[in-house]
Tab-separated table of C-alpha atoms and ligand atoms in Angstrom:
chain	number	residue	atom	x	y	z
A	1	UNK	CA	73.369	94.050	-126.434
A	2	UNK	CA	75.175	95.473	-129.399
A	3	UNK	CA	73.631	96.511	-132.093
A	4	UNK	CA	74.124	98.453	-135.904
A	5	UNK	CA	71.244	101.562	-135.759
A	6	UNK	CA	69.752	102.189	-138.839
A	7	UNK	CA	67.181	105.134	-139.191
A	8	UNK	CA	64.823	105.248	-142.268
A	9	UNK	CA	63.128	108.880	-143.422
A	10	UNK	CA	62.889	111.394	-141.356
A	11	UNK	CA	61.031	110.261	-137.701
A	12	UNK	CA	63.844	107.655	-138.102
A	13	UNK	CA	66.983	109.974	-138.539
A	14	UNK	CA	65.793	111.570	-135.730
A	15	UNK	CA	65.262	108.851	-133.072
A	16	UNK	CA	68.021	106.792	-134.613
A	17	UNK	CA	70.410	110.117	-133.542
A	18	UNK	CA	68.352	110.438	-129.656
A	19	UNK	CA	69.174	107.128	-129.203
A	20	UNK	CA	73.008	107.271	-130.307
A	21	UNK	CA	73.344	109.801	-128.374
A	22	UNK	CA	71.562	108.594	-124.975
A	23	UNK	CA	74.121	107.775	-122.618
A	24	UNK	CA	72.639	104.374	-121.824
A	25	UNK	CA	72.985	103.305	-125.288
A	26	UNK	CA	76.246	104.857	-126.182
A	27	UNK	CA	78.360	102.012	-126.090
A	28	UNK	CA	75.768	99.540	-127.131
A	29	UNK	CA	75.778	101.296	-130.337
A	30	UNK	CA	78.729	99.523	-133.034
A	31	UNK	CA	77.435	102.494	-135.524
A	32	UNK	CA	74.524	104.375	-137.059
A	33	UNK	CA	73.555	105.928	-140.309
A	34	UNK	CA	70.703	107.729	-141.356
A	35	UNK	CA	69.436	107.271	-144.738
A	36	UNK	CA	66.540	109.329	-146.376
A	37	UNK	CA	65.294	110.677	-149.868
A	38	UNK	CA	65.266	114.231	-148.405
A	39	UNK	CA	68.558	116.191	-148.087
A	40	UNK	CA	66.988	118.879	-145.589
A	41	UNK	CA	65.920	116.103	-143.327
A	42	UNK	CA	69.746	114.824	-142.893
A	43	UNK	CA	71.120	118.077	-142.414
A	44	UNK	CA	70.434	118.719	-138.687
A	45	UNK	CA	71.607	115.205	-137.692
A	46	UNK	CA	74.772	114.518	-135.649
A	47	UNK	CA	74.918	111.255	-137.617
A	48	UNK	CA	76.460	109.473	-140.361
A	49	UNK	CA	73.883	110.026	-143.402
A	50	UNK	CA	73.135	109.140	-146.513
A	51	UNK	CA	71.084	110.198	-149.557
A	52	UNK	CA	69.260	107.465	-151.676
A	53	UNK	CA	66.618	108.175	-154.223
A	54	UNK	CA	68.720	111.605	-155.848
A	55	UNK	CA	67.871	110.081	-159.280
A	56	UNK	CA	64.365	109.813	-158.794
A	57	UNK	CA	63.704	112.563	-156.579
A	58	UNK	CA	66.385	114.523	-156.353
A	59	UNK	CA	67.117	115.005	-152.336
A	60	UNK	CA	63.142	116.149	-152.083
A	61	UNK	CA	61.812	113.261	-150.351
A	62	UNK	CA	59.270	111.019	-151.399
A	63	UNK	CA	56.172	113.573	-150.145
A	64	UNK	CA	54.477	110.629	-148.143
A	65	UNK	CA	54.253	108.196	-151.149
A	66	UNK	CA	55.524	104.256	-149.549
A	67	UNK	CA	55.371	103.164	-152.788
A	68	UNK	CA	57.862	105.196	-154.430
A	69	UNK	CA	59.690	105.347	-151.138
A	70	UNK	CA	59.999	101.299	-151.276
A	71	UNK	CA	60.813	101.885	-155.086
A	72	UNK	CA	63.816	104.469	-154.251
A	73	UNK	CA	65.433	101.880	-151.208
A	74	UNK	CA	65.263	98.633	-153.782
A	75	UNK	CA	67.206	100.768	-155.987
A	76	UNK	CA	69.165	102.004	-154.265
A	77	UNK	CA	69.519	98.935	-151.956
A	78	UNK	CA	73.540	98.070	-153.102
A	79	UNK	CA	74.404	101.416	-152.004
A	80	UNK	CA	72.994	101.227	-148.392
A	81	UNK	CA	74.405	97.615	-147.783
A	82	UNK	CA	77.828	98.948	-148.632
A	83	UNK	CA	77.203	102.353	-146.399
A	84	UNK	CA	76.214	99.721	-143.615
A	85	UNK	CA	78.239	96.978	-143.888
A	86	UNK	CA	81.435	98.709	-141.820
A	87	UNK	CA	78.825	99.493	-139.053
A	88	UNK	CA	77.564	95.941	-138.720
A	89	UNK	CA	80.617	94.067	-136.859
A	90	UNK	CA	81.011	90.999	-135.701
A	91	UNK	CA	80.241	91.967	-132.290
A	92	UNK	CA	76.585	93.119	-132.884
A	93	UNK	CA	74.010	90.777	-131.855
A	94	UNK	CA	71.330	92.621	-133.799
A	95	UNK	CA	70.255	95.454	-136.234
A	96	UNK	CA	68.331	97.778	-135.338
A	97	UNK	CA	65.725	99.726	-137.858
A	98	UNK	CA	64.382	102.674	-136.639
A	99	UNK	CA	61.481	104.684	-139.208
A	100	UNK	CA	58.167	106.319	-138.621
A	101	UNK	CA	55.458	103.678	-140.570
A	102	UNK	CA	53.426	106.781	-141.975
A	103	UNK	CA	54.972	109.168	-144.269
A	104	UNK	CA	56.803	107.741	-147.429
A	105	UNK	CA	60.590	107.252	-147.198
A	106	UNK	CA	60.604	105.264	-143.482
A	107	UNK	CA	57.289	103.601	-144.724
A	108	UNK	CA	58.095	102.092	-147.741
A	109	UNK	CA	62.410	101.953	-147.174
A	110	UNK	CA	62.563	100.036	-143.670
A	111	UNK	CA	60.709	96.925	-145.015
A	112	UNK	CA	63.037	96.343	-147.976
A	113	UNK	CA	65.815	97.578	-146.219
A	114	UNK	CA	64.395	94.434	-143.398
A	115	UNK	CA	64.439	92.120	-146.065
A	116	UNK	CA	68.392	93.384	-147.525
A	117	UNK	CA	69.407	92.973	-143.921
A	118	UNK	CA	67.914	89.904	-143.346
A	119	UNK	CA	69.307	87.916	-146.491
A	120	UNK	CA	73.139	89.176	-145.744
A	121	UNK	CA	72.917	89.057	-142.288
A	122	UNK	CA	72.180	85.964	-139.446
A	123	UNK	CA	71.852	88.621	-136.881
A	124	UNK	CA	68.347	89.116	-136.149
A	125	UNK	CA	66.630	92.310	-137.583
A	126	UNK	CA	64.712	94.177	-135.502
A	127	UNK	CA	62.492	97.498	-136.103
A	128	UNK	CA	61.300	99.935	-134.208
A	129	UNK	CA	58.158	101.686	-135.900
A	130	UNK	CA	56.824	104.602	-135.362
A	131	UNK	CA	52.705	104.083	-136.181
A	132	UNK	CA	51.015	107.445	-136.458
A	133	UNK	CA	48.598	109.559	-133.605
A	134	UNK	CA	44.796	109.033	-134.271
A	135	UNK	CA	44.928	112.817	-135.180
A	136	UNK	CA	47.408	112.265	-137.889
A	137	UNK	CA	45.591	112.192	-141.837
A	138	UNK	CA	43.997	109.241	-143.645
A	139	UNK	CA	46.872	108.823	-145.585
A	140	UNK	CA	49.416	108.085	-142.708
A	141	UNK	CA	47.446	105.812	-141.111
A	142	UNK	CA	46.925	103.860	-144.837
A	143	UNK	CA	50.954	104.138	-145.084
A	144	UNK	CA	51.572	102.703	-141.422
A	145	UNK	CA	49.104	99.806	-142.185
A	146	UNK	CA	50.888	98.618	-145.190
A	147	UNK	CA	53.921	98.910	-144.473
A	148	UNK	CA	53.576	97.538	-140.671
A	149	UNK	CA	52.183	94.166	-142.374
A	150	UNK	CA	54.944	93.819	-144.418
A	151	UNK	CA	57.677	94.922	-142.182
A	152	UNK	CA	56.294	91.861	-139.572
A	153	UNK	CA	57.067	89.987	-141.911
A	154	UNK	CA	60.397	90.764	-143.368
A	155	UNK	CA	61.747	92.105	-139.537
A	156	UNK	CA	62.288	89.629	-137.036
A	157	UNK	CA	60.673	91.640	-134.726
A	158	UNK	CA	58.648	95.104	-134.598
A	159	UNK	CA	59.059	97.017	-131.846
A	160	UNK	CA	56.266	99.725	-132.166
A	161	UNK	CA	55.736	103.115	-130.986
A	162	UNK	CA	52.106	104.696	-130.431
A	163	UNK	CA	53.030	108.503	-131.318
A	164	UNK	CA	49.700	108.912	-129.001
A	165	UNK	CA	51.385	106.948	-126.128
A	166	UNK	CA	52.628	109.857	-124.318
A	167	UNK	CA	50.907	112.934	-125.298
A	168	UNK	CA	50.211	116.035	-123.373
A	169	UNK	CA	47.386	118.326	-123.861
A	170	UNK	CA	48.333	122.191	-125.450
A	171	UNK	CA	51.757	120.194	-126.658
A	172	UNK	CA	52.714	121.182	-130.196
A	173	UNK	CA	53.503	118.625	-132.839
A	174	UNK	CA	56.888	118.931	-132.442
A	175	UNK	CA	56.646	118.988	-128.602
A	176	UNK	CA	54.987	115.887	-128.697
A	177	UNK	CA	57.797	114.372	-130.936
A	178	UNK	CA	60.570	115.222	-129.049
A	179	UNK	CA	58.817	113.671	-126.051
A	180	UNK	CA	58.329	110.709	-127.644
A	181	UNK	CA	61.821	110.611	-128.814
A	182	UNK	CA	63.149	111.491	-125.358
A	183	UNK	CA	61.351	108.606	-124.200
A	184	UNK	CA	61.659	105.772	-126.737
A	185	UNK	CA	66.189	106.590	-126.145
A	186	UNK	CA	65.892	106.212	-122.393
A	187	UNK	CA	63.863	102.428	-122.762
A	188	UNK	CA	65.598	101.220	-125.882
A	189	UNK	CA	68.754	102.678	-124.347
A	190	UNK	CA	68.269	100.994	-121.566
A	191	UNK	CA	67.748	97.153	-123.229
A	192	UNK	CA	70.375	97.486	-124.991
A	193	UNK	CA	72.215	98.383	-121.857
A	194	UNK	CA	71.069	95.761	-119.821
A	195	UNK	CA	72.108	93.237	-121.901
A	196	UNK	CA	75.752	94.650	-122.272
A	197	UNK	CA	76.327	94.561	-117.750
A	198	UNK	CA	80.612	93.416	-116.944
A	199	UNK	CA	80.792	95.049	-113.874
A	200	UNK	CA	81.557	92.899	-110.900
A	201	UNK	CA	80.153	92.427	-107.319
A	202	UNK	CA	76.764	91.262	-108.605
A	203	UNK	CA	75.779	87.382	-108.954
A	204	UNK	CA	75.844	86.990	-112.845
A	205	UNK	CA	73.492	84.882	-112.951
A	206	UNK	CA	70.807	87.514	-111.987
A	207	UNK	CA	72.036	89.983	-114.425
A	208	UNK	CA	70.015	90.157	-117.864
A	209	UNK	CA	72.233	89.294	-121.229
A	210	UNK	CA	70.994	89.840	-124.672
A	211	UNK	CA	69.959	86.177	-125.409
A	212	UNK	CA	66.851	86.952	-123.086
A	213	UNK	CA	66.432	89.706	-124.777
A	214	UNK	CA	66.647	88.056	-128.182
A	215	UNK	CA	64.404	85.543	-126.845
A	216	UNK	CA	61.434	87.476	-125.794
A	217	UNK	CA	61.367	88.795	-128.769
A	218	UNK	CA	61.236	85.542	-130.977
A	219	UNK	CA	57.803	84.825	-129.521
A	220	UNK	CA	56.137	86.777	-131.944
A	221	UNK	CA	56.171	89.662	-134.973
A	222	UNK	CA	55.592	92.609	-132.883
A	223	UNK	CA	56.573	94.424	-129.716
A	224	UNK	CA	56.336	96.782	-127.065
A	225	UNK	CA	58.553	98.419	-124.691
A	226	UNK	CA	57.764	99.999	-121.019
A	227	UNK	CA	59.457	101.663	-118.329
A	228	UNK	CA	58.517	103.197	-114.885
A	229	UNK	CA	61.483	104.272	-111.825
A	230	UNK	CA	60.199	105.291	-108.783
A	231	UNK	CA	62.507	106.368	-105.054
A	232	UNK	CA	63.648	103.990	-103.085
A	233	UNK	CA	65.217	102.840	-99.792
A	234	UNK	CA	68.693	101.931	-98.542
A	235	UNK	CA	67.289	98.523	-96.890
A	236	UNK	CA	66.201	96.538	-100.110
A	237	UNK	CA	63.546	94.942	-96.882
A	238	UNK	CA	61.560	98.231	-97.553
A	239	UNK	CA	61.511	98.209	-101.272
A	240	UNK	CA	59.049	95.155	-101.942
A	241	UNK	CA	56.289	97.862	-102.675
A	242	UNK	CA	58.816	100.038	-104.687
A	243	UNK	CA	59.509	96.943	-107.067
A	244	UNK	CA	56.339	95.600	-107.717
A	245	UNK	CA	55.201	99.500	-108.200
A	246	UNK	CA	57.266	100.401	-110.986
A	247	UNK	CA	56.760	96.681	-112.861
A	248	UNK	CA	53.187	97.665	-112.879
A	249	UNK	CA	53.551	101.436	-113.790
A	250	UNK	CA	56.493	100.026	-115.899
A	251	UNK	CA	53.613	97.739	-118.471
A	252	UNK	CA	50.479	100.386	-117.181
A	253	UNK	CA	51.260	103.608	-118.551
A	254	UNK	CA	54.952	103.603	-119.495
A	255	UNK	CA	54.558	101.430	-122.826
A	256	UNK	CA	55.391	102.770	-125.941
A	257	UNK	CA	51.781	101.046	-127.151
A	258	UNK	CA	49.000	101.814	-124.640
A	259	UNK	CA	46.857	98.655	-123.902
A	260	UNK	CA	49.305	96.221	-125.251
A	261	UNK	CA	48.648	93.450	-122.245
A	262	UNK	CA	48.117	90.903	-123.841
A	263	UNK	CA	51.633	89.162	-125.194
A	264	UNK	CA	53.590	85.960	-126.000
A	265	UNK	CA	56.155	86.740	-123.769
A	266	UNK	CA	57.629	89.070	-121.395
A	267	UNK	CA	60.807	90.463	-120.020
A	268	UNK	CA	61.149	92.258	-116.695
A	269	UNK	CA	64.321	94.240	-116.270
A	270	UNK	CA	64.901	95.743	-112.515
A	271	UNK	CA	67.404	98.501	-113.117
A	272	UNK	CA	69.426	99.946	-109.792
A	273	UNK	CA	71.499	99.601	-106.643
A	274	UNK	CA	71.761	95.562	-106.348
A	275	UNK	CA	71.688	96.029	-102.344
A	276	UNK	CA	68.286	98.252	-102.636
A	277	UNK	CA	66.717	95.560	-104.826
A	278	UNK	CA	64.008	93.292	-103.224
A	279	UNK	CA	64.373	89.605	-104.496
A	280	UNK	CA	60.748	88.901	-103.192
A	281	UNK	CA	59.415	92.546	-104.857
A	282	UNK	CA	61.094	91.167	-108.047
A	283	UNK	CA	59.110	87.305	-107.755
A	284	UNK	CA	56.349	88.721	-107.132
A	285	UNK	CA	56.419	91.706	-110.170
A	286	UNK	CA	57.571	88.250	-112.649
A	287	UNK	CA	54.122	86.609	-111.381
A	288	UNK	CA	52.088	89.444	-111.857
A	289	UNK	CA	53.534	90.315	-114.847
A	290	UNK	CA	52.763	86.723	-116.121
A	291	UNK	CA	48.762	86.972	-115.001
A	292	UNK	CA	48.578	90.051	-116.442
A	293	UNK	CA	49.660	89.546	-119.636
A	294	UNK	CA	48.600	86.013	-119.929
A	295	UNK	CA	52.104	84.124	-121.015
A	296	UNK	CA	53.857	81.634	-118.927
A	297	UNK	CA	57.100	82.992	-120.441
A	298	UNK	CA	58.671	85.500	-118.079
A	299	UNK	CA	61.988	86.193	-118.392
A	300	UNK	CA	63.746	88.441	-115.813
A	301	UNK	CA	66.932	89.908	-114.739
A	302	UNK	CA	68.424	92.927	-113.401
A	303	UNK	CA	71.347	96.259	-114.792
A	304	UNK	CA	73.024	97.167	-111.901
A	305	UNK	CA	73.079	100.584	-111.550
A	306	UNK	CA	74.743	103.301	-109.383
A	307	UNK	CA	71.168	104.925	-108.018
A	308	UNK	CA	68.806	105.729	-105.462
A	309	UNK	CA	65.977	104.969	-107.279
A	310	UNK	CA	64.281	101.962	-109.198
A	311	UNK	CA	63.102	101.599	-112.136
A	312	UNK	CA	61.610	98.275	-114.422
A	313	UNK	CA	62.077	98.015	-117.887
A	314	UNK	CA	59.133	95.788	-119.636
A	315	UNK	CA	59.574	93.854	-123.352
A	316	UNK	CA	56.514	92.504	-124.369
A	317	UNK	CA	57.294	90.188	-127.183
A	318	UNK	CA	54.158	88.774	-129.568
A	319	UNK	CA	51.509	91.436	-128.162
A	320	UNK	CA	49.610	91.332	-132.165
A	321	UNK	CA	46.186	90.118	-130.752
A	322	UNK	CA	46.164	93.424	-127.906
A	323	UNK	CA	43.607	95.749	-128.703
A	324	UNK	CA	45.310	98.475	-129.482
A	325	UNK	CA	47.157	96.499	-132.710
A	326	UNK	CA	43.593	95.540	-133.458
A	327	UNK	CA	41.995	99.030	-133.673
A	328	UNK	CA	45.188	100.374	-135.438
A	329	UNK	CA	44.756	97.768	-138.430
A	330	UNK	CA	41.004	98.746	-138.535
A	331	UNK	CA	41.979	102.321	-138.925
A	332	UNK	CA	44.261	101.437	-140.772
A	333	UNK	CA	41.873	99.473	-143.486
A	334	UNK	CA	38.818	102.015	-143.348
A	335	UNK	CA	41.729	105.154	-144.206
A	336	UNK	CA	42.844	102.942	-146.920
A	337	UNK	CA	39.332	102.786	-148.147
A	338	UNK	CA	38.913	106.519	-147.392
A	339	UNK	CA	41.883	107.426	-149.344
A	340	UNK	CA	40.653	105.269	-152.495
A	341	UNK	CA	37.459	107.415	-152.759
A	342	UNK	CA	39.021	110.374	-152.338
A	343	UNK	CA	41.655	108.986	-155.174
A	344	UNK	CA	38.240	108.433	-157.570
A	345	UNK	CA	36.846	111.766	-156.816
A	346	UNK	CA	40.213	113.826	-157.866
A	347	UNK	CA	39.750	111.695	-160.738
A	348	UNK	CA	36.720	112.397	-161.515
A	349	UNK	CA	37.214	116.415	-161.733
A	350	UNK	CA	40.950	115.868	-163.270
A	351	UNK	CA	41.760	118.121	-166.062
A	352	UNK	CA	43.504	115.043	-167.493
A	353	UNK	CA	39.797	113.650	-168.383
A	354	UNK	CA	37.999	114.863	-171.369
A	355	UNK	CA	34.533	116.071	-170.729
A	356	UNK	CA	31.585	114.558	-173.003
A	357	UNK	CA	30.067	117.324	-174.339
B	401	GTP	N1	57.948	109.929	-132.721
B	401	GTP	C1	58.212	110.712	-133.768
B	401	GTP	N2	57.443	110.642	-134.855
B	401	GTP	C2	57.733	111.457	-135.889
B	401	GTP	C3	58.829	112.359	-135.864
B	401	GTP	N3	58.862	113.014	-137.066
B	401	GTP	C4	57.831	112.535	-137.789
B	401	GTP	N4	57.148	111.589	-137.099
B	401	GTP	C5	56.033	110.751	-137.548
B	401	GTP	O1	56.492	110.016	-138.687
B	401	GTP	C6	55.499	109.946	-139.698
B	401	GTP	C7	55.997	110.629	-140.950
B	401	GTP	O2	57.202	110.080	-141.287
B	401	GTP	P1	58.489	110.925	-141.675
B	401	GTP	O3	59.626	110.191	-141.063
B	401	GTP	O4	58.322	112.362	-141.362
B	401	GTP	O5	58.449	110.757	-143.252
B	401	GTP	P2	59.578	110.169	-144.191
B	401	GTP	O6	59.766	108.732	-143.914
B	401	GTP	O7	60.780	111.048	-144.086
B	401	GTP	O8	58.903	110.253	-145.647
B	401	GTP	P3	58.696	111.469	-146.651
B	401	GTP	O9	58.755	112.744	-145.867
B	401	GTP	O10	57.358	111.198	-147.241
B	401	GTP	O11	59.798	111.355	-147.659
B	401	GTP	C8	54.284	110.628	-139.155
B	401	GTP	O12	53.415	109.650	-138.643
B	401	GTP	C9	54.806	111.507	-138.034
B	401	GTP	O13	53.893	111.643	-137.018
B	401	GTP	C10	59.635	112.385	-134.703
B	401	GTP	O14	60.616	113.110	-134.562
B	401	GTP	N5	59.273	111.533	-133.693
């Protein structure tokens, strides 16, 4: 599957650059550009970049505010579409938005760069979205919420990352990130890889192509991704367990969004040596997946790959009523609230005010 990467603010130069870079993904890639409000933050990048907002904010960054960050992109809106337009060819079959939902310039850019996109293009849009840890501040979590609900709706699909899915205890911050990062590349690497298969000496119709892909993820505004490999053996015969093992590791505790079961769809991905692949181990991983995640729509196929082991790639398309979406918009609501007090108490002992007496 081919697709134009786009990373918003900061989280999303970042990832947009693991994932240009991930050998999977390479060649999936037509081009990429970072954009941000912040000149430091597009420094370190390997990337194309650009800087929006220099009028308003002169190459500081946006300091967490979505509004002003959503402000900066409309404005500068013309700009981007012409920085982009030589990286979306005719052979993409999607874009692909990458930003972290909590701080200002991802948060308040991706959505109205979503709805740019979305006007020019007939490609779908897709975003990935970073939504922040539990531990991360009030105002994050307020930033992720709105922008998440309007980025579902301008996107035609968002893919979302749980900055808690995948963290270690005594990790620092930036630790954790680069995890995360590391991870997200190798299973968004990996779609987009499956999708994009020509070798030969594999029956194409059991090789995954992009419209499944694109498919899955119709059946619903967001999504999750998961991914498990495990060893396996020479005689596919032996590797029934090995299959059906890494589907359910795959959706268990490889998803980018911990307890996302529940979905609209589903597509299961069996990634290795064609010969070491188990067709029943792969019926029976499709079945479970369905029961397990309560949709009739499973999609499969597999990306034959030169390995011992096995791994499964999981897209759960439509998984808004799981319960981890749930909690995150309640969060997401009582910060909002939390950050409106706090907004009437600074006001309250501003030096703008006049006392009475
Ligand atoms: N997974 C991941 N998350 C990150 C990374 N860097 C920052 N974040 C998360 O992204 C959110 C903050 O977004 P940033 O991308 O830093 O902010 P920004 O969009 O550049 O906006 P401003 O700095 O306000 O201009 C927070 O929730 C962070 O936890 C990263 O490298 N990886």
């Amino acid at each position: 599957m081919k697709v134009a990467l786009i990373g918003v603010g900061q989280a999303g130069g970042k990832l947009a650059e693991s994932l240009a870079s991930h050998d999977l993904a390479r060649s999936s890639v037509t081009g990429t550009l970072a954009v941000n409000t912040a000149r430091a933050d597009l420094q370190p990048l390997h990337i194309d970049t650009l800087l929006v907002g220099e009028a308003q904010v002169n190459g500081h960054g946006v300091g967490g505010d979505n509004e002003l960050g959503a402000r900066v992109m409309d404005a500068d809106a013309t700009e981007v579409m012409e920085a982009l337009s030589g990286r979306v060819t005719s052979e993409c079959d999607a874009i692909l938005l990458v930003a972290g939902l909590g701080g200002g310039t991802g948060s308040g850019g991706a959505p109205v760069l979503a709805r740019e996109l979305s006007e020019v293009y007939d490609i779908p849009v897709y975003a990935l979205g970073v939504l922040p840890g539990r531990n991360e501040g009030a105002l994050y979590q307020k930033n992720a919420g709105r922008s998440l609900k309007t980025l579902a709706r301008e996107a035609d699909s968002v893919i979302l990352v749980d900055n808690d899915a995948w963290r270690a205890a005594g990790e620092s911050m930036d630790e954790g990130f680069a995890a995360v990062n590391d991870r997200i590349a190798q299973r968004v690497g990996l779609l987009l890889a499956a999708g994009e298969y020509e070798g030969r000496d594999v029956a194409a119709e059991s090789v995954v192509d992009s419209s499944e892909v694109i498919n899955t993820l119709r059946e619903g505004s967001l999504a999750a991704i998961g991914y498990a490999s495990a060893a396996s053996s020479e005689d596919a015969a032996e590797n029934l367990n090995a299959v059906t093992s890494v589907a359910r590791n795959a959706l268990l505790t490889g998803t980018s969004l911990p307890d996302a079961t529940e979905a609209s769809s589903a597509l299961l991905v069996v990634a290795g040596d064609p010969d070491r692949i188990s067709r029943k181990g792969v019926e029976s991983a499709r079945s479970w997946l369905g029961e397990e995640t309560g949709t009739m729509q499973v999609r499969g196929g597999d990306m034959p790959l030169d390995s011992d082991r096995l791994a499964a790639l999981v897209l759960l398309g439509g998984v808004e009523r799981s319960p981890r979406v749930r909690e995150f918009f309640e969060r997401a609501g009582a910060a909002a609230e939390e950050v409106e007090r706090a907004d009437a108490t600074e006001s309250l002992v501003s030096d703008d005010l006049d006392g009475l007496l």
